[in-house]
Amino acid sequence: MIYTAPDKKTFSRQILQWYDRHARKLPWRSPPGKQSDPYHVWLSEIMLQQTTVVTVGPYFHKFLDAWPTVGDMAAAPLDDILTAWAGLGYYARARNLHKCAIAVTENHNGRFPDDPAALLALPGIGPYTAAAISAIAFDRPETVVDGNIERVISRLYRIATPLPAAKKEITERAALLTPRERAGDYAQALMDLGATICTPRNPACGLCPARKLCAASAAGNMTEYPVKAPKKQKPTRQAVIFWLQQPDGRILLRRRAETGLLGGMMEFPSTDWQEEAVTPEAAINNFFKIEGRGEFTEVTLTGPVRHTFTHFHLTLQPVILGVSRPDLLPLEEVVWASPHEFGEYALPTLMTKVARSVLGTDRK
Ligand code: SF4
């Protein structure tokens, strides 16, 4: 096959013709040729950051059922948003979602602005999301580059610079190909191409509308792109986590600090997450400033809980502590809830794992 370097007109025409026939049907998306609702585009784009389309689908429906408009979301208590978000991870996004809904409602009369600069000024909206909303919801000729599009462009041009340094070059190349007409469909077409044809491990070049224009396909080394810098090893942190239980079965929960990882979410208290190991005995003594078993009527260990965050692995050792005198605990602003009430609190996936580990333990 003869390879020809892609030009804007040929490339976008072929991509859009392919999209007209093969566009994925997604809950937040309008059919080709029609603009999507900005509220839907914004909500889906925030949810899709670091999360797959399959996972996001049910959450998207749940949010729209609860808050059909951006004004409804702005009026909701933050805790309701965090609780509905639980399981999607990266909770700072949920907090910003709420802040952004309030900003759009109060400063823009409940209508998302179409201009990327105004979108960028809103909480939780970065350059990628601003470009995506502007293109998909308002059909402005913005260049949208997500992970899928990054892969397509780096293969089209065999970009040799490793990621993330290659991002600038990829965006510049992508900008030269972005058409002025149907920019929203074009952006979604490239996303779909990357998700369904130009996949990371087995690109189906035989089905690709860009095959004749693709340098990597011509060279037969598609999977070498995008080039990635060698990965750093993730450290493993560990901690002891306390399942404090009153005789009536209620468990102690407290809210994490507003900023930082899992900010504002509920948790079972734990020692600091650090690389050095700490024994349960020492953890209890240091955390509760007591010697030995102190006031606890029961001290039981359950199996460790493992979880992976973006930058580290975490191993938590749950310790079940029976509490007869909650007033003696050196903890403030806590709530006591039965496990069947946990769904009413914004518990992140990690804490749900801890609860499952403890509740699944045979403690007889
Ligand atoms: S021809 Fe192959 S490698 Fe090139 S963009 Fe299409 S699927 Fe990807």
mmCIF file of C-alpha atoms and ligand atoms in Angstrom:
data_model
loop_
_atom_site.group_PDB
_atom_site.id
_atom_site.type_symbol
_atom_site.label_atom_id
_atom_site.label_comp_id
_atom_site.label_asym_id
_atom_site.label_seq_id
_atom_site.Cartn_x
_atom_site.Cartn_y
_atom_site.Cartn_z
ATOM 1 C CA MET A 1 0.000 0.000 0.000
ATOM 2 C CA ILE A 2 1.300 3.480 -0.916
ATOM 3 C CA TYR A 3 1.637 5.756 2.090
ATOM 4 C CA THR A 4 0.629 9.431 1.807
ATOM 5 C CA ALA A 5 1.162 11.936 4.637
ATOM 6 C CA PRO A 6 -2.227 13.038 6.020
ATOM 7 C CA ASP A 7 -3.622 16.429 5.003
ATOM 8 C CA LYS A 8 -6.484 18.078 6.845
ATOM 9 C CA LYS A 9 -9.076 17.778 4.086
ATOM 10 C CA THR A 10 -8.541 14.135 3.133
ATOM 11 C CA PHE A 11 -8.028 12.967 6.686
ATOM 12 C CA SER A 12 -11.061 14.661 8.220
ATOM 13 C CA ARG A 13 -13.312 13.637 5.317
ATOM 14 C CA GLN A 14 -12.385 9.977 5.709
ATOM 15 C CA ILE A 15 -12.671 10.077 9.479
ATOM 16 C CA LEU A 16 -16.103 11.765 9.361
ATOM 17 C CA GLN A 17 -17.442 9.361 6.709
ATOM 18 C CA TRP A 18 -16.368 6.474 8.907
ATOM 19 C CA TYR A 19 -17.972 8.124 11.958
ATOM 20 C CA ASP A 20 -21.286 8.563 10.138
ATOM 21 C CA ARG A 21 -21.447 4.779 9.776
ATOM 22 C CA HIS A 22 -19.730 3.545 12.924
ATOM 23 C CA ALA A 23 -20.275 6.098 15.730
ATOM 24 C CA ARG A 24 -20.626 4.414 19.119
ATOM 25 C CA LYS A 25 -23.968 4.971 20.812
ATOM 26 C CA LEU A 26 -23.140 6.448 24.214
ATOM 27 C CA PRO A 27 -25.663 7.734 26.774
ATOM 28 C CA TRP A 28 -24.282 11.281 26.731
ATOM 29 C CA ARG A 29 -23.899 11.538 22.985
ATOM 30 C CA SER A 30 -26.174 12.751 20.163
ATOM 31 C CA PRO A 31 -26.124 11.002 16.757
ATOM 32 C CA PRO A 32 -23.600 12.285 14.148
ATOM 33 C CA GLY A 33 -24.514 15.738 12.854
ATOM 34 C CA LYS A 34 -26.291 16.818 16.061
ATOM 35 C CA GLN A 35 -24.781 18.746 18.952
ATOM 36 C CA SER A 36 -24.912 17.204 22.415
ATOM 37 C CA ASP A 37 -26.246 18.860 25.581
ATOM 38 C CA PRO A 38 -23.359 20.776 27.245
ATOM 39 C CA TYR A 39 -24.403 19.555 30.709
ATOM 40 C CA HIS A 40 -24.248 15.938 29.499
ATOM 41 C CA VAL A 41 -20.909 16.461 27.755
ATOM 42 C CA TRP A 42 -19.393 18.120 30.812
ATOM 43 C CA LEU A 43 -20.675 15.473 33.235
ATOM 44 C CA SER A 44 -19.494 12.578 31.070
ATOM 45 C CA GLU A 45 -16.092 14.131 30.411
ATOM 46 C CA ILE A 46 -15.444 14.666 34.133
ATOM 47 C CA MET A 47 -16.554 11.102 34.883
ATOM 48 C CA LEU A 48 -14.479 9.641 32.041
ATOM 49 C CA GLN A 49 -11.200 11.080 33.339
ATOM 50 C CA GLN A 50 -9.300 7.961 34.483
ATOM 51 C CA THR A 51 -12.438 5.789 34.190
ATOM 52 C CA THR A 52 -13.772 3.557 31.402
ATOM 53 C CA VAL A 53 -16.909 4.125 29.310
ATOM 54 C CA VAL A 54 -18.430 0.886 30.667
ATOM 55 C CA THR A 55 -17.999 1.984 34.290
ATOM 56 C CA VAL A 56 -19.243 5.513 33.669
ATOM 57 C CA GLY A 57 -22.548 4.537 31.949
ATOM 58 C CA PRO A 58 -24.574 3.630 35.112
ATOM 59 C CA TYR A 59 -23.133 6.587 37.061
ATOM 60 C CA PHE A 60 -24.089 8.976 34.277
ATOM 61 C CA HIS A 61 -27.702 7.749 34.361
ATOM 62 C CA LYS A 62 -27.781 7.861 38.165
ATOM 63 C CA PHE A 63 -26.576 11.486 38.202
ATOM 64 C CA LEU A 64 -29.018 12.601 35.513
ATOM 65 C CA ASP A 65 -31.924 10.911 37.332
ATOM 66 C CA ALA A 66 -30.982 12.680 40.567
ATOM 67 C CA TRP A 67 -30.025 16.037 39.014
ATOM 68 C CA PRO A 68 -31.558 16.508 35.539
ATOM 69 C CA THR A 69 -30.072 20.001 35.139
ATOM 70 C CA VAL A 70 -26.913 21.757 36.220
ATOM 71 C CA GLY A 71 -29.084 23.944 38.481
ATOM 72 C CA ASP A 72 -30.413 20.839 40.254
ATOM 73 C CA MET A 73 -26.863 19.692 40.870
ATOM 74 C CA ALA A 74 -25.839 23.113 42.167
ATOM 75 C CA ALA A 75 -28.695 23.024 44.681
ATOM 76 C CA ALA A 76 -27.790 19.529 45.981
ATOM 77 C CA PRO A 77 -25.775 19.065 49.211
ATOM 78 C CA LEU A 78 -22.127 18.189 48.504
ATOM 79 C CA ASP A 79 -22.474 15.003 50.558
ATOM 80 C CA ASP A 80 -25.163 13.704 48.178
ATOM 81 C CA ILE A 81 -22.818 14.250 45.233
ATOM 82 C CA LEU A 82 -19.917 12.534 47.022
ATOM 83 C CA THR A 83 -22.125 9.599 48.011
ATOM 84 C CA ALA A 84 -23.397 9.167 44.438
ATOM 85 C CA TRP A 85 -19.812 9.431 43.172
ATOM 86 C CA ALA A 86 -18.456 6.713 45.508
ATOM 87 C CA GLY A 87 -16.732 4.043 43.402
ATOM 88 C CA LEU A 88 -15.571 6.380 40.624
ATOM 89 C CA GLY A 89 -12.429 7.363 42.571
ATOM 90 C CA TYR A 90 -10.502 10.641 42.456
ATOM 91 C CA TYR A 91 -12.988 12.376 44.723
ATOM 92 C CA ALA A 92 -11.539 15.823 44.100
ATOM 93 C CA ARG A 93 -13.367 15.571 40.775
ATOM 94 C CA ALA A 94 -16.717 15.165 42.534
ATOM 95 C CA ARG A 95 -16.022 18.159 44.736
ATOM 96 C CA ASN A 96 -15.084 20.242 41.696
ATOM 97 C CA LEU A 97 -18.151 18.945 39.869
ATOM 98 C CA HIS A 98 -20.313 20.500 42.548
ATOM 99 C CA LYS A 99 -18.309 23.754 42.602
ATOM 100 C CA CYS A 100 -18.531 23.964 38.802
ATOM 101 C CA ALA A 101 -22.325 23.382 38.836
ATOM 102 C CA ILE A 102 -22.661 26.250 41.321
ATOM 103 C CA ALA A 103 -20.411 28.530 39.230
ATOM 104 C CA VAL A 104 -22.357 27.805 36.006
ATOM 105 C CA THR A 105 -25.664 28.381 37.789
ATOM 106 C CA GLU A 106 -24.647 31.561 39.592
ATOM 107 C CA ASN A 107 -22.285 33.189 37.074
ATOM 108 C CA HIS A 108 -23.614 31.953 33.720
ATOM 109 C CA ASN A 109 -27.384 31.710 34.320
ATOM 110 C CA GLY A 110 -27.230 27.931 34.250
ATOM 111 C CA ARG A 111 -25.731 27.764 30.748
ATOM 112 C CA PHE A 112 -22.244 26.476 30.055
ATOM 113 C CA PRO A 113 -20.160 29.012 28.124
ATOM 114 C CA ASP A 114 -19.058 27.892 24.642
ATOM 115 C CA ASP A 115 -15.668 29.578 24.723
ATOM 116 C CA PRO A 116 -12.707 27.440 25.939
ATOM 117 C CA ALA A 117 -11.215 30.360 27.917
ATOM 118 C CA ALA A 118 -14.453 30.838 29.891
ATOM 119 C CA LEU A 119 -14.774 27.082 30.370
ATOM 120 C CA LEU A 120 -11.176 26.904 31.633
ATOM 121 C CA ALA A 121 -12.013 29.413 34.354
ATOM 122 C CA LEU A 122 -14.568 26.987 35.843
ATOM 123 C CA PRO A 123 -13.581 24.627 38.702
ATOM 124 C CA GLY A 124 -12.311 21.205 37.618
ATOM 125 C CA ILE A 125 -12.128 22.059 33.899
ATOM 126 C CA GLY A 126 -8.653 21.773 32.381
ATOM 127 C CA PRO A 127 -7.512 22.416 28.801
ATOM 128 C CA TYR A 128 -8.632 18.994 27.543
ATOM 129 C CA THR A 129 -12.146 19.195 29.031
ATOM 130 C CA ALA A 130 -12.582 22.810 27.893
ATOM 131 C CA ALA A 131 -11.680 21.845 24.322
ATOM 132 C CA ALA A 132 -13.928 18.749 24.447
ATOM 133 C CA ILE A 133 -16.997 20.670 25.697
ATOM 134 C CA SER A 134 -16.384 23.502 23.259
ATOM 135 C CA ALA A 135 -16.051 21.137 20.287
ATOM 136 C CA ILE A 136 -18.639 18.474 21.148
ATOM 137 C CA ALA A 137 -21.387 20.656 22.654
ATOM 138 C CA PHE A 138 -20.867 23.826 20.592
ATOM 139 C CA ASP A 139 -19.123 22.538 17.451
ATOM 140 C CA ARG A 140 -16.249 24.992 17.784
ATOM 141 C CA PRO A 141 -13.084 23.937 15.903
ATOM 142 C CA GLU A 142 -11.067 23.136 19.026
ATOM 143 C CA THR A 143 -8.376 20.469 19.061
ATOM 144 C CA VAL A 144 -9.248 17.691 21.465
ATOM 145 C CA VAL A 145 -6.528 15.231 22.500
ATOM 146 C CA ASP A 146 -7.430 12.460 24.929
ATOM 147 C CA GLY A 147 -5.487 9.204 25.436
ATOM 148 C CA ASN A 148 -7.144 7.541 22.438
ATOM 149 C CA ILE A 149 -6.458 10.459 20.115
ATOM 150 C CA GLU A 150 -2.893 10.676 21.414
ATOM 151 C CA ARG A 151 -2.358 7.087 20.270
ATOM 152 C CA VAL A 152 -3.888 7.643 16.820
ATOM 153 C CA ILE A 153 -1.849 10.795 16.138
ATOM 154 C CA SER A 154 1.422 9.341 17.401
ATOM 155 C CA ARG A 155 0.929 6.351 15.072
ATOM 156 C CA LEU A 156 -0.118 8.471 12.088
ATOM 157 C CA TYR A 157 3.185 10.373 12.322
ATOM 158 C CA ARG A 158 5.381 7.787 14.099
ATOM 159 C CA ILE A 159 6.227 10.345 16.765
ATOM 160 C CA ALA A 160 9.489 9.142 18.307
ATOM 161 C CA THR A 161 9.529 11.376 21.412
ATOM 162 C CA PRO A 162 8.347 9.431 24.462
ATOM 163 C CA LEU A 163 5.239 10.473 26.408
ATOM 164 C CA PRO A 164 4.643 12.661 28.307
ATOM 165 C CA ALA A 165 7.217 14.910 26.572
ATOM 166 C CA ALA A 166 5.551 14.127 23.227
ATOM 167 C CA LYS A 167 2.240 15.738 24.241
ATOM 168 C CA LYS A 168 3.146 19.129 22.767
ATOM 169 C CA GLU A 169 4.132 17.674 19.408
ATOM 170 C CA ILE A 170 1.052 15.442 19.314
ATOM 171 C CA THR A 171 -1.235 18.399 20.048
ATOM 172 C CA GLU A 172 0.444 20.517 17.357
ATOM 173 C CA ARG A 173 0.050 17.730 14.791
ATOM 174 C CA ALA A 174 -3.567 17.170 15.853
ATOM 175 C CA ALA A 175 -4.321 20.892 15.542
ATOM 176 C CA LEU A 176 -3.118 20.896 11.935
ATOM 177 C CA LEU A 177 -5.651 18.154 11.121
ATOM 178 C CA THR A 178 -8.694 19.574 12.973
ATOM 179 C CA PRO A 179 -11.376 20.676 10.468
ATOM 180 C CA ARG A 180 -13.426 23.874 10.844
ATOM 181 C CA GLU A 181 -16.677 22.048 10.066
ATOM 182 C CA ARG A 182 -18.150 19.324 12.283
ATOM 183 C CA ALA A 183 -15.309 19.657 14.793
ATOM 184 C CA GLY A 184 -17.386 17.962 17.508
ATOM 185 C CA ASP A 185 -18.124 14.908 15.371
ATOM 186 C CA TYR A 186 -14.503 14.822 14.255
ATOM 187 C CA ALA A 187 -13.237 14.802 17.867
ATOM 188 C CA GLN A 188 -15.661 12.022 18.794
ATOM 189 C CA ALA A 189 -14.738 10.115 15.633
ATOM 190 C CA LEU A 190 -11.067 10.104 16.631
ATOM 191 C CA MET A 191 -11.992 9.034 20.164
ATOM 192 C CA ASP A 192 -14.018 6.151 18.724
ATOM 193 C CA LEU A 193 -11.281 5.216 16.278
ATOM 194 C CA GLY A 194 -8.789 4.957 19.142
ATOM 195 C CA ALA A 195 -11.231 3.032 21.346
ATOM 196 C CA THR A 196 -12.422 0.497 18.766
ATOM 197 C CA ILE A 197 -9.900 0.226 15.868
ATOM 198 C CA CYS A 198 -6.579 1.821 16.796
ATOM 199 C CA THR A 199 -6.404 -0.050 20.102
ATOM 200 C CA PRO A 200 -3.224 -0.217 22.214
ATOM 201 C CA ARG A 201 -2.245 -3.840 21.534
ATOM 202 C CA ASN A 202 -4.023 -5.028 18.364
ATOM 203 C CA PRO A 203 -4.869 -2.143 16.026
ATOM 204 C CA ALA A 204 -7.210 -3.329 13.257
ATOM 205 C CA CYS A 205 -5.513 -1.343 10.489
ATOM 206 C CA GLY A 206 -7.453 -3.280 7.832
ATOM 207 C CA LEU A 207 -10.662 -1.610 9.073
ATOM 208 C CA CYS A 208 -9.156 1.842 9.608
ATOM 209 C CA PRO A 209 -10.277 4.772 7.437
ATOM 210 C CA ALA A 210 -6.819 6.361 7.893
ATOM 211 C CA ARG A 211 -4.783 3.360 6.818
ATOM 212 C CA LYS A 212 -3.295 4.891 3.656
ATOM 213 C CA LEU A 213 -2.327 7.997 5.629
ATOM 214 C CA CYS A 214 -0.677 6.221 8.562
ATOM 215 C CA ALA A 215 3.118 6.058 8.841
ATOM 216 C CA ALA A 216 3.157 3.371 11.541
ATOM 217 C CA SER A 217 0.822 1.109 9.592
ATOM 218 C CA ALA A 218 3.012 1.526 6.504
ATOM 219 C CA ALA A 219 6.068 0.591 8.570
ATOM 220 C CA GLY A 220 4.230 -2.288 10.281
ATOM 221 C CA ASN A 221 5.294 -1.215 13.783
ATOM 222 C CA MET A 222 2.035 0.339 15.073
ATOM 223 C CA THR A 223 2.307 -0.985 18.614
ATOM 224 C CA GLU A 224 5.627 0.791 19.158
ATOM 225 C CA TYR A 225 3.631 4.054 19.334
ATOM 226 C CA PRO A 226 3.035 6.066 21.388
ATOM 227 C CA VAL A 227 6.564 5.704 22.744
ATOM 228 C CA LYS A 228 6.486 5.709 26.529
ATOM 229 C CA ALA A 229 9.179 6.657 29.028
ATOM 230 C CA PRO A 230 10.086 3.711 31.300
ATOM 231 C CA LYS A 231 7.695 3.439 34.256
ATOM 232 C CA LYS A 232 8.876 4.216 37.751
ATOM 233 C CA GLN A 233 8.185 1.515 40.343
ATOM 234 C CA LYS A 234 5.315 2.432 42.662
ATOM 235 C CA PRO A 235 6.177 2.389 46.371
ATOM 236 C CA THR A 236 4.043 0.381 48.814
ATOM 237 C CA ARG A 237 2.700 2.200 51.848
ATOM 238 C CA GLN A 238 1.104 0.540 54.823
ATOM 239 C CA ALA A 239 -1.000 1.386 57.840
ATOM 240 C CA VAL A 240 -3.177 -0.094 60.555
ATOM 241 C CA ILE A 241 -6.853 0.823 60.197
ATOM 242 C CA PHE A 242 -9.279 0.746 63.125
ATOM 243 C CA TRP A 243 -12.762 -0.758 62.994
ATOM 244 C CA LEU A 244 -14.158 0.661 66.236
ATOM 245 C CA GLN A 245 -17.349 -1.114 67.183
ATOM 246 C CA GLN A 246 -19.851 -0.405 69.977
ATOM 247 C CA PRO A 247 -21.844 -3.255 71.592
ATOM 248 C CA ASP A 248 -24.923 -2.239 69.510
ATOM 249 C CA GLY A 249 -22.924 -2.910 66.315
ATOM 250 C CA ARG A 250 -22.378 0.710 65.255
ATOM 251 C CA ILE A 251 -18.981 1.538 63.727
ATOM 252 C CA LEU A 252 -17.013 4.763 63.986
ATOM 253 C CA LEU A 253 -16.627 6.882 60.840
ATOM 254 C CA ARG A 254 -14.944 10.216 60.471
ATOM 255 C CA ARG A 255 -14.413 12.678 57.656
ATOM 256 C CA ARG A 256 -11.018 12.999 55.982
ATOM 257 C CA ALA A 257 -9.394 16.412 55.577
ATOM 258 C CA GLU A 258 -10.981 18.517 52.833
ATOM 259 C CA THR A 259 -7.792 18.664 50.770
ATOM 260 C CA GLY A 260 -5.574 15.814 49.604
ATOM 261 C CA LEU A 261 -6.293 12.233 48.623
ATOM 262 C CA LEU A 262 -9.957 11.186 49.133
ATOM 263 C CA GLY A 263 -10.542 14.725 50.455
ATOM 264 C CA GLY A 264 -13.797 15.151 52.388
ATOM 265 C CA MET A 265 -14.731 11.460 52.115
ATOM 266 C CA MET A 266 -15.599 9.311 55.136
ATOM 267 C CA GLU A 267 -13.124 6.802 56.529
ATOM 268 C CA PHE A 268 -12.337 4.438 59.339
ATOM 269 C CA PRO A 269 -9.441 6.030 61.232
ATOM 270 C CA SER A 270 -5.958 4.718 60.500
ATOM 271 C CA THR A 271 -2.319 5.370 61.256
ATOM 272 C CA ASP A 272 -0.345 7.421 58.713
ATOM 273 C CA TRP A 273 0.120 5.710 55.350
ATOM 274 C CA GLN A 274 3.888 5.230 55.243
ATOM 275 C CA GLU A 275 6.473 2.863 53.825
ATOM 276 C CA GLU A 276 7.733 1.741 57.241
ATOM 277 C CA ALA A 277 5.796 -1.108 58.833
ATOM 278 C CA VAL A 278 3.986 -0.594 62.146
ATOM 279 C CA THR A 279 2.725 -3.423 64.354
ATOM 280 C CA PRO A 280 -0.972 -3.406 65.366
ATOM 281 C CA GLU A 281 0.028 -3.253 69.035
ATOM 282 C CA ALA A 282 2.245 -0.184 68.546
ATOM 283 C CA ALA A 283 -0.376 1.388 66.278
ATOM 284 C CA ILE A 284 -3.081 1.040 68.949
ATOM 285 C CA ASN A 285 -0.822 2.423 71.666
ATOM 286 C CA ASN A 286 0.346 5.414 69.637
ATOM 287 C CA PHE A 287 -2.957 6.253 68.013
ATOM 288 C CA PHE A 288 -5.104 6.077 71.143
ATOM 289 C CA LYS A 289 -2.303 7.131 73.527
ATOM 290 C CA ILE A 290 -2.888 4.094 75.712
ATOM 291 C CA GLU A 291 -0.858 1.122 76.850
ATOM 292 C CA GLY A 292 -1.867 -2.413 75.835
ATOM 293 C CA ARG A 293 -5.536 -3.119 75.220
ATOM 294 C CA GLY A 294 -6.694 -0.103 77.213
ATOM 295 C CA GLU A 295 -10.428 0.349 77.099
ATOM 296 C CA PHE A 296 -11.057 -2.074 74.275
ATOM 297 C CA THR A 297 -13.249 -5.093 74.983
ATOM 298 C CA GLU A 298 -12.061 -6.924 71.890
ATOM 299 C CA VAL A 299 -8.944 -6.781 69.715
ATOM 300 C CA THR A 300 -9.089 -8.886 66.531
ATOM 301 C CA LEU A 301 -7.051 -8.760 63.330
ATOM 302 C CA THR A 302 -8.576 -9.532 59.926
ATOM 303 C CA GLY A 303 -6.900 -10.185 56.583
ATOM 304 C CA PRO A 304 -5.006 -7.252 55.026
ATOM 305 C CA VAL A 305 -6.688 -5.045 52.414
ATOM 306 C CA ARG A 306 -4.718 -4.038 49.329
ATOM 307 C CA HIS A 307 -5.456 -1.101 47.079
ATOM 308 C CA THR A 308 -3.557 0.732 44.349
ATOM 309 C CA PHE A 309 -3.608 4.481 43.840
ATOM 310 C CA THR A 310 -2.015 6.286 40.908
ATOM 311 C CA HIS A 311 1.298 6.802 42.683
ATOM 312 C CA PHE A 312 1.496 4.049 45.286
ATOM 313 C CA HIS A 313 0.218 0.697 46.484
ATOM 314 C CA LEU A 314 -1.401 0.575 49.904
ATOM 315 C CA THR A 315 -1.744 -2.307 52.348
ATOM 316 C CA LEU A 316 -4.087 -1.756 55.280
ATOM 317 C CA GLN A 317 -4.208 -4.057 58.294
ATOM 318 C CA PRO A 318 -7.700 -3.817 59.832
ATOM 319 C CA VAL A 319 -7.968 -4.201 63.589
ATOM 320 C CA ILE A 320 -11.406 -4.693 65.129
ATOM 321 C CA LEU A 321 -11.666 -2.920 68.472
ATOM 322 C CA GLY A 322 -14.654 -3.357 70.763
ATOM 323 C CA VAL A 323 -15.541 -0.034 72.418
ATOM 324 C CA SER A 324 -17.543 0.216 75.654
ATOM 325 C CA ARG A 325 -16.662 3.840 76.507
ATOM 326 C CA PRO A 326 -16.820 5.888 73.287
ATOM 327 C CA ASP A 327 -16.488 9.084 75.348
ATOM 328 C CA LEU A 328 -12.883 8.104 76.176
ATOM 329 C CA LEU A 329 -11.751 7.943 72.541
ATOM 330 C CA PRO A 330 -9.371 10.762 71.558
ATOM 331 C CA LEU A 331 -11.296 11.435 68.324
ATOM 332 C CA GLU A 332 -13.492 14.385 67.436
ATOM 333 C CA GLU A 333 -16.358 14.971 65.005
ATOM 334 C CA VAL A 334 -17.106 11.329 64.403
ATOM 335 C CA VAL A 335 -20.302 9.520 63.508
ATOM 336 C CA TRP A 336 -21.390 6.041 64.553
ATOM 337 C CA ALA A 337 -23.204 4.089 61.869
ATOM 338 C CA SER A 338 -24.367 0.513 61.405
ATOM 339 C CA PRO A 339 -22.859 -1.236 58.373
ATOM 340 C CA HIS A 340 -26.285 -1.283 56.669
ATOM 341 C CA GLU A 341 -26.253 2.542 56.867
ATOM 342 C CA PHE A 342 -22.833 2.901 55.179
ATOM 343 C CA GLY A 343 -24.526 3.562 51.825
ATOM 344 C CA GLU A 344 -25.739 6.914 53.199
ATOM 345 C CA TYR A 345 -22.165 8.077 53.682
ATOM 346 C CA ALA A 346 -19.556 9.025 51.107
ATOM 347 C CA LEU A 347 -17.305 6.006 51.653
ATOM 348 C CA PRO A 348 -14.589 5.615 48.997
ATOM 349 C CA THR A 349 -13.922 2.217 47.398
ATOM 350 C CA LEU A 350 -10.929 1.651 49.662
ATOM 351 C CA MET A 351 -13.078 1.940 52.806
ATOM 352 C CA THR A 352 -15.768 -0.283 51.268
ATOM 353 C CA LYS A 353 -13.046 -2.896 50.754
ATOM 354 C CA VAL A 354 -12.067 -2.608 54.419
ATOM 355 C CA ALA A 355 -15.712 -3.014 55.484
ATOM 356 C CA ARG A 356 -16.103 -6.081 53.272
ATOM 357 C CA SER A 357 -12.931 -7.606 54.646
ATOM 358 C CA VAL A 358 -14.029 -7.090 58.253
ATOM 359 C CA LEU A 359 -17.660 -8.093 57.767
ATOM 360 C CA GLY A 360 -16.628 -11.178 55.797
ATOM 361 C CA THR A 361 -14.376 -12.296 58.629
ATOM 362 C CA ASP A 362 -15.435 -15.236 60.773
ATOM 363 C CA ARG A 363 -15.075 -13.734 64.222
ATOM 364 C CA LYS A 364 -16.505 -16.553 66.283
HETATM 365 S S1 SF4 B 1 -3.841 2.508 10.301
HETATM 366 FE FE1 SF4 B 1 -3.644 1.265 12.133
HETATM 367 S S2 SF4 B 1 -2.116 2.287 13.400
HETATM 368 FE FE2 SF4 B 1 -2.757 3.748 11.824
HETATM 369 S S3 SF4 B 1 -4.366 4.952 12.793
HETATM 370 FE FE3 SF4 B 1 -5.375 3.264 11.731
HETATM 371 S S4 SF4 B 1 -5.562 1.588 13.216
HETATM 372 FE FE4 SF4 B 1 -4.099 3.092 14.023
#
